[in-house]
Coordinates of C-alpha atoms and ligand atoms in Angstrom, one line a residue:
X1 CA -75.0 -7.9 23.6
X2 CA -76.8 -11.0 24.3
X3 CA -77.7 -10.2 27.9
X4 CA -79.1 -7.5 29.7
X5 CA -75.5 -6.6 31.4
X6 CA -75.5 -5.0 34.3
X7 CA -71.6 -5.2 35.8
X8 CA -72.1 -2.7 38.5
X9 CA -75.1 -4.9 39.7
X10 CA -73.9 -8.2 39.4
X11 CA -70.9 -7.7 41.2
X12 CA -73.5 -6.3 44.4
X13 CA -74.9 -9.6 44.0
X14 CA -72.2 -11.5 43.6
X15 CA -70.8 -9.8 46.0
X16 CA -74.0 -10.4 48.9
X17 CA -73.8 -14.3 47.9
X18 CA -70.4 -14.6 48.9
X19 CA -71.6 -12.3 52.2
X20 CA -74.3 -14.6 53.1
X21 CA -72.4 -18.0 52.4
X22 CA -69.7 -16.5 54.6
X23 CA -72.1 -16.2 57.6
X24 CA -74.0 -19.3 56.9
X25 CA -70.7 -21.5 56.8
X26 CA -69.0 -19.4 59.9
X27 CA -66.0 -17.8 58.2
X28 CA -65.2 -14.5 58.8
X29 CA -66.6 -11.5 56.9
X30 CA -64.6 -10.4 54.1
X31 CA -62.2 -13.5 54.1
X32 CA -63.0 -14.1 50.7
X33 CA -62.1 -12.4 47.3
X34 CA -63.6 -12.5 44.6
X35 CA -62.0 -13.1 41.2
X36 CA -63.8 -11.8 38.2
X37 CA -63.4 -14.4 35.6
X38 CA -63.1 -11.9 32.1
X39 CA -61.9 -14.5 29.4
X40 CA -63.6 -13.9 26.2
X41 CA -64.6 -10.3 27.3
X42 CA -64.1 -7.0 25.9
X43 CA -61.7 -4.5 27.7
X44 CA -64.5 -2.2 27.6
X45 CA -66.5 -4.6 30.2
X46 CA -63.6 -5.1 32.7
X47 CA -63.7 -0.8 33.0
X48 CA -66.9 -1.2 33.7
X49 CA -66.1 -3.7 36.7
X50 CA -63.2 -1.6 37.8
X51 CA -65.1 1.7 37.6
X52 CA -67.8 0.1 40.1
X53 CA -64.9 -0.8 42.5
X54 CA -63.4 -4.1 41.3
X55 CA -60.4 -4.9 40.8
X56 CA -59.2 -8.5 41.0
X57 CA -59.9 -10.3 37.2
X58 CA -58.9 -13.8 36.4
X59 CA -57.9 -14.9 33.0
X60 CA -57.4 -18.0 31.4
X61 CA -54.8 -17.5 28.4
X62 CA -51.4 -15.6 28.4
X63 CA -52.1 -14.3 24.9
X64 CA -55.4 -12.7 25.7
X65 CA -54.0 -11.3 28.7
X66 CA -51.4 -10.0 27.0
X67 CA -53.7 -7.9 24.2
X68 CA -56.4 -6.6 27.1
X69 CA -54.3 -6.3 30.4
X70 CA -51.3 -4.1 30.1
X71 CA -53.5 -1.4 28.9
X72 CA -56.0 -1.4 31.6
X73 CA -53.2 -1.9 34.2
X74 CA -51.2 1.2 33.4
X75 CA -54.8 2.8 34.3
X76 CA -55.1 1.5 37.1
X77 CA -52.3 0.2 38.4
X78 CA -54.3 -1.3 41.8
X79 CA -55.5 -3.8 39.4
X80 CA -54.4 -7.4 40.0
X81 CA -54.1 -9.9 37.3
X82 CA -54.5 -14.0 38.1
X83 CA -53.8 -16.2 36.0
X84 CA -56.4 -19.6 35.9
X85 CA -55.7 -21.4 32.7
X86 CA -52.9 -24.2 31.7
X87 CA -49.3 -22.5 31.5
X88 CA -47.0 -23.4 28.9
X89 CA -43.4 -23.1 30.5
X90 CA -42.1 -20.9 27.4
X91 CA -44.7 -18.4 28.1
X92 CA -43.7 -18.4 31.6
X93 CA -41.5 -15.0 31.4
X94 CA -44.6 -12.7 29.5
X95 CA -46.5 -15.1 32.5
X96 CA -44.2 -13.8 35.4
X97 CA -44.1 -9.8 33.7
X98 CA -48.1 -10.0 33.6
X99 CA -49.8 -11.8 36.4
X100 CA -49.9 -11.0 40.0
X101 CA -50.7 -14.3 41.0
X102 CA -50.5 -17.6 38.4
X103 CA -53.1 -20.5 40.1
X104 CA -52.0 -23.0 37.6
X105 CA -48.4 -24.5 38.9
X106 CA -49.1 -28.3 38.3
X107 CA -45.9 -29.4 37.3
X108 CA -42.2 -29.8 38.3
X109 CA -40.9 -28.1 34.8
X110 CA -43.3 -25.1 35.2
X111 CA -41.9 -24.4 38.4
X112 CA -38.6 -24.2 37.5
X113 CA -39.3 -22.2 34.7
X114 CA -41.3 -19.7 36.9
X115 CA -38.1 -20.0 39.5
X116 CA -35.9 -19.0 36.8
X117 CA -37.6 -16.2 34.8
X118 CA -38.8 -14.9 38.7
X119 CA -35.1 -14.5 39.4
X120 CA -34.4 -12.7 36.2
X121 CA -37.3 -10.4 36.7
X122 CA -36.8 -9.6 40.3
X123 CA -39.7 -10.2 41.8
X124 CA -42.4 -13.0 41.7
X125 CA -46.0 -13.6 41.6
X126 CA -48.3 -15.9 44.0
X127 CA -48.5 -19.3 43.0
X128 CA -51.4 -21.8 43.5
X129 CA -50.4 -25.4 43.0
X130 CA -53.6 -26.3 41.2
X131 CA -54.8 -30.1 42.4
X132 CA -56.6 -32.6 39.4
X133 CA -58.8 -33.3 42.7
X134 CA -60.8 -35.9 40.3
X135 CA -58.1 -37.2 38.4
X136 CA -59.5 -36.5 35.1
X137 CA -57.2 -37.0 32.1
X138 CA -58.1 -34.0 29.8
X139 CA -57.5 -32.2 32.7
X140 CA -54.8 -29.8 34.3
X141 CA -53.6 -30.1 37.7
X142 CA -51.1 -32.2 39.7
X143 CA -52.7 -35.6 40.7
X144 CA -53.9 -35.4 44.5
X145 CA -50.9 -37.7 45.1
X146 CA -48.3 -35.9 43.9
X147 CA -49.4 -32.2 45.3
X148 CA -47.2 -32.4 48.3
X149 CA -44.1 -33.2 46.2
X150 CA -44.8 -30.4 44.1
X151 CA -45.3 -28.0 46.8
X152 CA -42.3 -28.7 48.0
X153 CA -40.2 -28.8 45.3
X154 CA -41.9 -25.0 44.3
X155 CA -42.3 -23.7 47.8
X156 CA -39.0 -25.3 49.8
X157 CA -36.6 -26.1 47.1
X158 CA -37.2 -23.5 44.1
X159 CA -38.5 -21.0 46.7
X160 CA -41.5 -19.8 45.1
X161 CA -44.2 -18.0 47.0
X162 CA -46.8 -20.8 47.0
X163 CA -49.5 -19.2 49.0
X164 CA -52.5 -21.3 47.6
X165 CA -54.2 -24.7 45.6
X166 CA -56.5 -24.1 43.2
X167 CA -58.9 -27.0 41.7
X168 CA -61.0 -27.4 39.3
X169 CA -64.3 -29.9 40.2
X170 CA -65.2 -32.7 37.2
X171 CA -67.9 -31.0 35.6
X172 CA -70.3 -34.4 36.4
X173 CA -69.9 -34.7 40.0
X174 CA -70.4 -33.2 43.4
X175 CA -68.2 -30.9 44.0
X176 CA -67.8 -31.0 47.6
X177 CA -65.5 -34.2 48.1
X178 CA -63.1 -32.0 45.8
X179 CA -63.5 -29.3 47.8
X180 CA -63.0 -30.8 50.9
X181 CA -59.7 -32.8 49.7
X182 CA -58.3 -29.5 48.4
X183 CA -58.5 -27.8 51.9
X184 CA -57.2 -31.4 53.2
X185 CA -54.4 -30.9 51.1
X186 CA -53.9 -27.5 51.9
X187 CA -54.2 -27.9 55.6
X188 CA -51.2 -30.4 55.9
X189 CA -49.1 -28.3 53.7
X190 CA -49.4 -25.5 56.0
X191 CA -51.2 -23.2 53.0
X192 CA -53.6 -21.3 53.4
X193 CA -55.4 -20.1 50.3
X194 CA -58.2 -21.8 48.7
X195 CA -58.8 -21.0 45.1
X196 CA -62.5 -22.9 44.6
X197 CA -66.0 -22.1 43.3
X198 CA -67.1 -20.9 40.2
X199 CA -70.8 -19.3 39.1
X200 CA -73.2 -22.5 39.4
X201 CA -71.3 -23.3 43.0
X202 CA -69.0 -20.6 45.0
X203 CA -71.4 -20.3 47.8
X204 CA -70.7 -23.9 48.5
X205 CA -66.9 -23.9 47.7
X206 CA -67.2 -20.5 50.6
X207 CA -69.0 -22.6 53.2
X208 CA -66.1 -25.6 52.4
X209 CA -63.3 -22.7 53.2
X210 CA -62.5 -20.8 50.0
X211 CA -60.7 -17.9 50.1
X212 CA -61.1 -16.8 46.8
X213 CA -63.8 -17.7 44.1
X214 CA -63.1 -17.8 40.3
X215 CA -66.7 -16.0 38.4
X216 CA -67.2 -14.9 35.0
X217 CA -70.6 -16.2 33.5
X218 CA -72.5 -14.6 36.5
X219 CA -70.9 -11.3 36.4
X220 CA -70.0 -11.1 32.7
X221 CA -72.6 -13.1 30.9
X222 CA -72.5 -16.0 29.2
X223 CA -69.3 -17.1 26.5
X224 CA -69.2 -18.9 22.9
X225 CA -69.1 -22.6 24.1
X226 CA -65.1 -22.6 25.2
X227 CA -62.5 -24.7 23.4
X228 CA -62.3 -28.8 24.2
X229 CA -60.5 -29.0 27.2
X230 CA -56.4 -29.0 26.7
X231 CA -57.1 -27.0 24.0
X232 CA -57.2 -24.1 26.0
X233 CA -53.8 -23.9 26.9
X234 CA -52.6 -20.4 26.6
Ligands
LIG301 C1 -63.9 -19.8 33.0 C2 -63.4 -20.2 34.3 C3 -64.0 -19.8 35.5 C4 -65.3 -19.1 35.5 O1 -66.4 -19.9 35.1 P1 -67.9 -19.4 35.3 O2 -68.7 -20.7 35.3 O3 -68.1 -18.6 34.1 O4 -68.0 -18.6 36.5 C5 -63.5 -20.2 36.7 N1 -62.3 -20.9 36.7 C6 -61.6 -21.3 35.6 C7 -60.4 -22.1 35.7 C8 -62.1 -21.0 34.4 O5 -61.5 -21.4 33.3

């Protein structure tokens, strides 16, 4: 193992950031959850989160989902899966049967897919429109312009519980204009979750109004260098 890996404690102080953000940006206490980001990680390190109390993990590929998750879920069945990579629409059923809530809608065809295997399954997961908040090409996400046609196509036509927006911040920037058009976004669309903030910046993305905050480097360690961008669809 390349780290010294202590779960257990970095969750506690993952866990005391988000605590302290929370105060110093006046949200409530509590009102944000943290998703522990375990792409690339052995099933053997997610126990080890869940048998120190966690139990919300974020992945960013069906496939790898598929070979760790269903496993550890028929353990503990409180566990609850979100999905924060690209979505291919014909893995949108295995998508739908897996993941309690998918944070990467960005597209008119991927909600109908997730419309129509929801209805086949009987039940649904949360969505997050995810936003392309800095417009980046190689990039996932509904342009900013085109969010609140998306949402409503997903949430008012297709009737899919979209509960949240998700972003991703360009690597090379600021991220707080991003943040602060996501929660514009959201705002107007009457939604209230805020899926922002990952390892080098949740405590800002908290203070801007996330509700939940995406980590894996800082609880799990560091990864391989990932896959160019697009090629980490799932
Ligand atoms: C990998 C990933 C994260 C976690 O990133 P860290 O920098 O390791 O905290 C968060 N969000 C998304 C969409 C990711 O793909």
């Amino acid at each position: 193992m390349p780290e010294n890996l202590d779960i257990a404690a970095n969750l506690a102080e993952i866990h005391a950031r988000i605590a302290h953000a929370e105060g110093a940006g006046k949200r409530a206490a509590d009102s944000v959850q943290l998703v522990a980001v375990s792409k690339t990680k052995p099933a053997e390190l997610i126990l080890e989160a869940i048998a120190a109390g966690h139990l919300v993990f974020g992945e960013n590929r069906v496939q790898e989902a598929q070979a760790k998750y269903p496993e550890i879920k028929a353990r503990h069945p409180a566990v609850k899966l979100h999905l924060i990579g690209p979505l291919q629409t014909n893995k949108a059923k295995s998508a739908v049967e897996l993941f309690d809530v998918i944070e990467t809608l960005d597209r008119p065809k991927l909600a109908r897919a997730l419309a129509k295997e929801a209805a086949r399954a009987g039940h649904c997961p949360e969505c997050f429109v995810q936003v392309n908040t800095g417009e980046e090409a190689q990039k996932a996400g509904v342009a900013p312009a085109e969010a609140d046609a998306l949402i409503a196509l997903a949430r008012d036509e297709l009737g899919l519980p979209v509960t949240g927006l998700m972003c991703i911040p360009p690597l090379d920037e600021p991220a707080s204009p991003h943040f602060a058009l996501l929660a514009k976004i959201a705002a107007r669309n009457g939604i209230d979750k805020l899926s922002m903030g990952m390892s080098a910046d949740f405590e800002l993305a908290v203070q801007m109004g996330a509700t939940h905050v995406r980590v894996g480097t800082a609880i799990f360690g560091s990864r391989p260098p990932a896959a160019p961008p697009g090629e980490a669809g799932t």
